[in-house]
Amino acid sequence: MIDPLSDVIGLLRPHAVFTKGISGAGRWGVRYSEFGHPSFAIVIDGACRLAVDGQKELVLNAGDFVLLPTTPGFTMSGFEQVTPEVIDPHAAANTTGEVRHGRQDGPPGVRIMGGYFLFGGEDAGLLLSLLPQQVHVRGVERLSTLVRLLIDEASLDRPGRTLVLTRLVEILLVEALRLTQAPDTPVGLLRGLGDARLAEAIRQIHADPGRPWTMACLAKEAGLSRSAFFDRFARNVGVPPMEYLLSWRMALAKDFLRRHDIEIAEIAERVGYGSASTFSTAFSRHVGQPPGRFARGSSQGRKASS
């Protein structure tokens, strides 16, 4: 069965991971400004407070896992009132060894393992907009095991390290995200996949993006009237059905143009356009440049980074 969530993660292509230990004791609090890269943390033992901008404050306990796909600004602290120390997340990302906040001696009140990774996909911003800003999972041993494997692999320079890290991050993302796939999930792809009727339509889009889909066809897949389908899709996924279809087609087209030696006419057919010219017009309108120029720019970018 086609899995849209795995499709999205695969197109994001997470390709690096950095981890470090964080602990706090006594009166402590830190304020991180917006970071932009996806980050995660798991509480090893103890407890603390986490307040992510725009989200409800959480009390994190041992075994809790938090994933922030875009890492907006946030405050982390103990349970005493304190003016938080402001930290630049980009500078903090370059530090090594465990970071201790608050009282420097004695046992810590909380121990956390945190980390972040990078995405290689050209359309990371679009795809991340379909995910919740904050994912909180409590007491799932599978996530703890994955984080321990990540920490172990990241700390050693063994053959195949990059490949193993990439696969572990992909699995970690899918595990964390699918655990929040429910009707009360924040608006986005996960909430849509938590609705059985919408999930079928989304799966069909991902299974055959080149099919000449119409609103009526997608509504039929969902077993709903066109108006009911449109309203339900927009309310749960956050964008209208045909806009989601267009965005996914363009994300795929970018990926084909960036990674594969495929003629534009073939790409057009794969993503649902009857001719190369029709596809080029739609791509230019959506991306802001013709597909040929986009492909050349991506090729030059790869050469410059190699």
Coordinates of C-alpha atoms in Angstrom, one line a residue:
M1 CA 0.0 0.0 0.0
I2 CA 1.2 3.5 -0.9
D3 CA 2.3 5.4 2.3
P4 CA 2.1 9.2 1.8
L5 CA 4.0 9.9 5.0
S6 CA 6.9 7.8 3.9
D7 CA 6.7 9.5 0.5
V8 CA 7.1 12.9 2.1
I9 CA 10.0 11.8 4.4
G10 CA 11.7 10.2 1.4
L11 CA 11.5 13.5 -0.5
L12 CA 12.8 15.5 2.4
R13 CA 15.9 13.3 2.5
P14 CA 17.3 13.8 6.0
H15 CA 21.0 13.4 5.7
A16 CA 22.9 14.4 8.9
V17 CA 22.5 14.2 12.6
F18 CA 24.2 15.9 15.5
T19 CA 23.6 14.9 19.2
K20 CA 24.6 16.1 22.6
G21 CA 23.7 15.8 26.2
I22 CA 21.9 18.5 28.1
S23 CA 21.3 18.7 31.8
G24 CA 19.9 21.2 34.3
A25 CA 19.9 21.6 38.1
G26 CA 18.6 24.1 40.6
R27 CA 17.3 27.4 39.3
W28 CA 17.8 27.4 35.5
G29 CA 16.2 28.4 32.2
V30 CA 17.3 28.9 28.7
R31 CA 15.7 30.7 25.7
Y32 CA 16.6 29.5 22.2
S33 CA 15.8 31.7 19.3
E34 CA 14.4 30.3 16.1
F35 CA 16.7 27.6 14.6
G36 CA 14.9 26.5 11.4
H37 CA 16.4 23.0 11.3
P38 CA 14.4 20.0 12.6
S39 CA 15.4 19.0 16.1
F40 CA 14.5 16.4 18.7
A41 CA 15.0 15.6 22.3
I42 CA 14.4 12.7 24.6
V43 CA 14.3 13.0 28.4
I44 CA 16.7 10.4 30.0
D45 CA 15.7 11.1 33.5
G46 CA 14.2 13.8 35.7
A47 CA 11.8 16.5 34.4
C48 CA 11.6 20.0 33.0
R49 CA 9.3 22.5 31.3
L50 CA 9.3 23.2 27.6
A51 CA 7.4 26.2 26.0
V52 CA 7.6 26.3 22.2
D53 CA 6.5 29.5 20.6
G54 CA 2.8 29.2 19.6
Q55 CA 2.3 25.9 21.5
K56 CA 1.0 24.9 24.8
E57 CA 3.7 24.6 27.5
L58 CA 4.7 21.0 28.3
V59 CA 6.1 19.3 31.3
L60 CA 8.5 16.7 30.1
N61 CA 9.2 13.6 32.1
A62 CA 11.6 10.7 31.7
G63 CA 10.8 8.8 28.5
D64 CA 9.2 11.8 26.8
F65 CA 10.2 12.5 23.2
V66 CA 9.7 15.8 21.4
L67 CA 10.2 16.5 17.7
L68 CA 10.2 20.1 16.3
P69 CA 10.2 19.8 12.5
T70 CA 11.1 23.5 12.0
T71 CA 12.3 24.4 15.6
P72 CA 10.8 27.8 16.3
G73 CA 12.0 29.7 19.3
F74 CA 11.4 28.0 22.7
T75 CA 12.2 28.2 26.4
M76 CA 13.3 25.2 28.5
S77 CA 13.6 25.4 32.3
G78 CA 13.4 23.9 35.7
F79 CA 10.4 24.5 37.9
E80 CA 11.6 27.6 39.7
Q81 CA 11.0 31.1 38.5
V82 CA 14.0 32.4 36.5
T83 CA 14.9 34.9 33.8
P84 CA 16.1 32.5 31.0
E85 CA 19.6 32.8 29.6
V86 CA 19.3 33.7 25.9
I87 CA 21.2 31.2 23.6
D88 CA 22.0 31.4 19.9
P89 CA 21.0 27.9 18.6
H90 CA 23.4 28.1 15.7
A91 CA 26.4 28.7 18.0
A92 CA 25.1 26.0 20.5
A93 CA 24.9 23.5 17.7
N94 CA 28.7 23.6 17.3
T95 CA 29.5 22.8 20.9
T96 CA 30.6 19.3 21.9
G97 CA 30.2 17.4 25.2
E98 CA 27.3 17.7 27.7
V99 CA 25.9 21.2 28.4
R100 CA 25.0 21.9 32.0
H101 CA 22.5 24.6 32.9
G102 CA 22.0 26.1 36.4
R103 CA 23.9 24.7 39.4
Q104 CA 27.1 23.1 38.2
D105 CA 27.7 20.6 41.0
G106 CA 25.5 17.8 42.4
P107 CA 23.0 15.6 40.6
P108 CA 21.0 17.2 37.8
G109 CA 17.3 17.7 38.0
V110 CA 16.9 16.5 34.4
R111 CA 19.1 14.8 31.8
I112 CA 18.2 15.2 28.1
M113 CA 19.7 13.9 24.9
G114 CA 19.0 16.4 22.1
G115 CA 20.0 16.6 18.4
Y116 CA 19.1 18.0 15.0
F117 CA 19.4 17.0 11.4
L118 CA 19.3 18.5 7.9
F119 CA 17.1 18.0 4.9
G120 CA 18.4 17.6 1.4
G121 CA 15.1 18.1 -0.4
E122 CA 14.6 21.1 -2.7
D123 CA 11.1 21.5 -1.4
A124 CA 11.6 21.1 2.4
G125 CA 9.7 24.2 3.2
L126 CA 6.6 23.1 1.4
L127 CA 6.6 19.6 2.8
L128 CA 7.4 20.8 6.4
S129 CA 4.3 23.0 6.2
L130 CA 2.2 19.8 6.1
L131 CA 3.6 18.6 9.4
P132 CA 2.7 19.8 13.0
Q133 CA 5.0 22.4 14.6
Q134 CA 5.4 20.2 17.7
V135 CA 5.3 16.4 18.2
H136 CA 5.2 15.1 21.8
V137 CA 5.2 11.4 22.4
R138 CA 5.3 9.9 25.9
G139 CA 6.9 6.6 27.0
V140 CA 7.4 4.8 23.7
E141 CA 10.4 2.6 24.0
R142 CA 10.9 2.2 20.2
L143 CA 11.7 6.0 20.0
S144 CA 14.1 5.7 22.9
T145 CA 15.9 2.8 21.2
L146 CA 16.1 4.7 17.9
V147 CA 17.6 7.7 19.7
R148 CA 20.2 5.5 21.5
L149 CA 21.2 4.0 18.1
L150 CA 21.5 7.5 16.6
I151 CA 23.7 8.6 19.5
D152 CA 25.9 5.5 19.2
E153 CA 26.3 5.8 15.4
A154 CA 26.9 9.5 15.5
S155 CA 29.7 9.2 18.1
L156 CA 31.8 6.7 16.0
D157 CA 33.4 6.9 12.6
R158 CA 32.5 3.5 11.2
P159 CA 32.2 2.4 7.6
G160 CA 28.7 3.2 6.3
R161 CA 28.1 5.8 9.0
T162 CA 26.4 8.3 6.8
L163 CA 24.0 5.7 5.3
V164 CA 23.1 4.3 8.7
L165 CA 22.5 7.8 10.2
T166 CA 20.3 8.7 7.2
R167 CA 18.1 5.6 7.5
L168 CA 17.8 5.9 11.3
V169 CA 16.7 9.5 11.0
E170 CA 14.1 8.6 8.4
I171 CA 12.8 5.8 10.7
L172 CA 12.8 8.2 13.7
L173 CA 10.8 10.8 11.8
V174 CA 8.2 8.3 10.5
E175 CA 7.8 6.7 14.0
A176 CA 7.4 10.0 15.8
L177 CA 5.0 11.4 13.2
R178 CA 2.7 8.4 12.8
L179 CA 2.2 8.2 16.5
T180 CA 0.5 11.6 16.3
Q181 CA -1.7 10.6 13.3
A182 CA -5.1 11.1 14.8
P183 CA -8.3 13.3 14.3
D184 CA -7.2 15.7 17.0
T185 CA -3.7 16.2 15.4
P186 CA -3.0 19.8 14.4
V187 CA -4.1 20.7 10.8
G188 CA -1.8 19.2 8.2
L189 CA -1.0 16.0 6.4
L190 CA -1.0 13.8 9.6
R191 CA -4.5 15.0 10.5
G192 CA -5.7 14.2 6.9
L193 CA -4.2 10.7 7.1
G194 CA -5.9 10.2 10.5
D195 CA -9.3 10.6 8.6
A196 CA -10.0 7.3 6.9
R197 CA -12.0 8.9 4.0
L198 CA -9.4 11.6 3.3
A199 CA -6.5 9.1 3.8
E200 CA -7.8 7.1 0.8
A201 CA -7.9 10.1 -1.5
I202 CA -4.4 11.2 -0.4
R203 CA -3.1 7.6 -0.9
Q204 CA -4.5 7.6 -4.4
I205 CA -2.8 11.0 -5.2
H206 CA 0.5 9.6 -4.1
A207 CA 0.0 6.2 -5.8
D208 CA -0.7 7.8 -9.2
P209 CA 0.2 11.5 -9.4
G210 CA 0.1 11.4 -13.2
R211 CA -3.6 10.5 -13.4
P212 CA -5.9 13.3 -14.6
W213 CA -7.4 13.8 -11.2
T214 CA -10.5 16.0 -10.8
M215 CA -12.3 17.1 -7.7
A216 CA -15.1 14.6 -8.6
C217 CA -12.7 11.7 -8.9
L218 CA -11.0 12.4 -5.6
A219 CA -14.3 12.9 -3.8
K220 CA -15.4 9.5 -5.2
E221 CA -12.2 7.9 -3.8
A222 CA -13.1 9.4 -0.4
G223 CA -16.8 8.3 -0.7
L224 CA -18.0 11.9 -0.2
S225 CA -19.8 14.5 -2.2
R226 CA -17.6 17.1 -3.9
S227 CA -18.6 19.9 -1.5
A228 CA -18.3 17.7 1.6
F229 CA -14.9 16.4 0.4
F230 CA -13.6 19.9 -0.4
D231 CA -14.6 21.3 3.0
R232 CA -13.3 18.3 4.9
F233 CA -10.0 18.2 3.1
A234 CA -9.3 21.9 3.5
R235 CA -10.3 21.9 7.1
N236 CA -8.1 18.9 8.1
V237 CA -5.1 19.2 5.7
G238 CA -5.0 23.0 5.6
V239 CA -5.1 23.4 1.8
P240 CA -7.8 22.6 -0.8
P241 CA -7.5 19.1 -2.5
M242 CA -6.4 20.4 -5.9
E243 CA -3.8 22.7 -4.3
Y244 CA -2.4 19.7 -2.4
L245 CA -2.3 17.7 -5.7
L246 CA -0.5 20.5 -7.4
S247 CA 2.0 21.0 -4.6
W248 CA 2.8 17.3 -4.6
R249 CA 3.2 17.1 -8.3
M250 CA 5.6 20.1 -8.3
A251 CA 7.6 18.6 -5.4
L252 CA 8.0 15.4 -7.4
A253 CA 8.9 17.4 -10.6
K254 CA 11.6 19.2 -8.7
D255 CA 13.0 16.0 -7.4
F256 CA 13.1 14.5 -10.9
L257 CA 14.7 17.6 -12.3
R258 CA 17.3 17.6 -9.5
R259 CA 18.2 14.0 -9.3
H260 CA 17.5 12.2 -12.6
D261 CA 18.5 12.5 -16.2
I262 CA 14.9 12.5 -17.4
E263 CA 13.5 14.5 -20.4
I264 CA 11.0 17.2 -19.5
A265 CA 8.3 15.6 -21.6
E266 CA 8.6 12.4 -19.5
I267 CA 8.5 14.3 -16.3
A268 CA 5.4 16.1 -17.5
E269 CA 3.7 12.8 -18.1
R270 CA 4.7 11.4 -14.8
V271 CA 3.2 14.3 -12.9
G272 CA 0.0 14.6 -14.8
Y273 CA 0.5 17.0 -17.7
G274 CA -0.4 16.3 -21.3
S275 CA 2.6 18.1 -22.9
A276 CA 6.0 19.5 -22.0
S277 CA 4.8 23.0 -22.7
T278 CA 1.7 22.7 -20.4
F279 CA 4.0 21.4 -17.7
S280 CA 6.6 24.1 -18.2
T281 CA 3.9 26.8 -17.9
A282 CA 2.5 25.3 -14.7
F283 CA 6.0 24.7 -13.2
S284 CA 7.2 28.3 -14.1
R285 CA 4.0 29.7 -12.4
H286 CA 4.5 27.6 -9.3
V287 CA 8.3 27.8 -8.9
G288 CA 9.1 31.1 -10.5
Q289 CA 11.4 29.7 -13.2
P290 CA 11.2 27.3 -16.1
P291 CA 12.0 23.6 -15.4
G292 CA 15.2 23.7 -17.7
R293 CA 16.7 26.6 -15.7
F294 CA 15.7 24.9 -12.4
A295 CA 17.5 21.7 -13.5
R296 CA 20.6 23.6 -14.6
G297 CA 20.7 25.5 -11.3
S298 CA 20.3 22.3 -9.3
S299 CA 23.1 20.7 -11.2
Q300 CA 25.5 23.6 -10.7
G301 CA 24.6 23.6 -7.0
R302 CA 25.6 19.9 -6.7
K303 CA 28.9 20.5 -8.4
A304 CA 29.7 23.5 -6.2
S305 CA 29.0 21.5 -3.1
S306 CA 31.0 18.4 -4.2

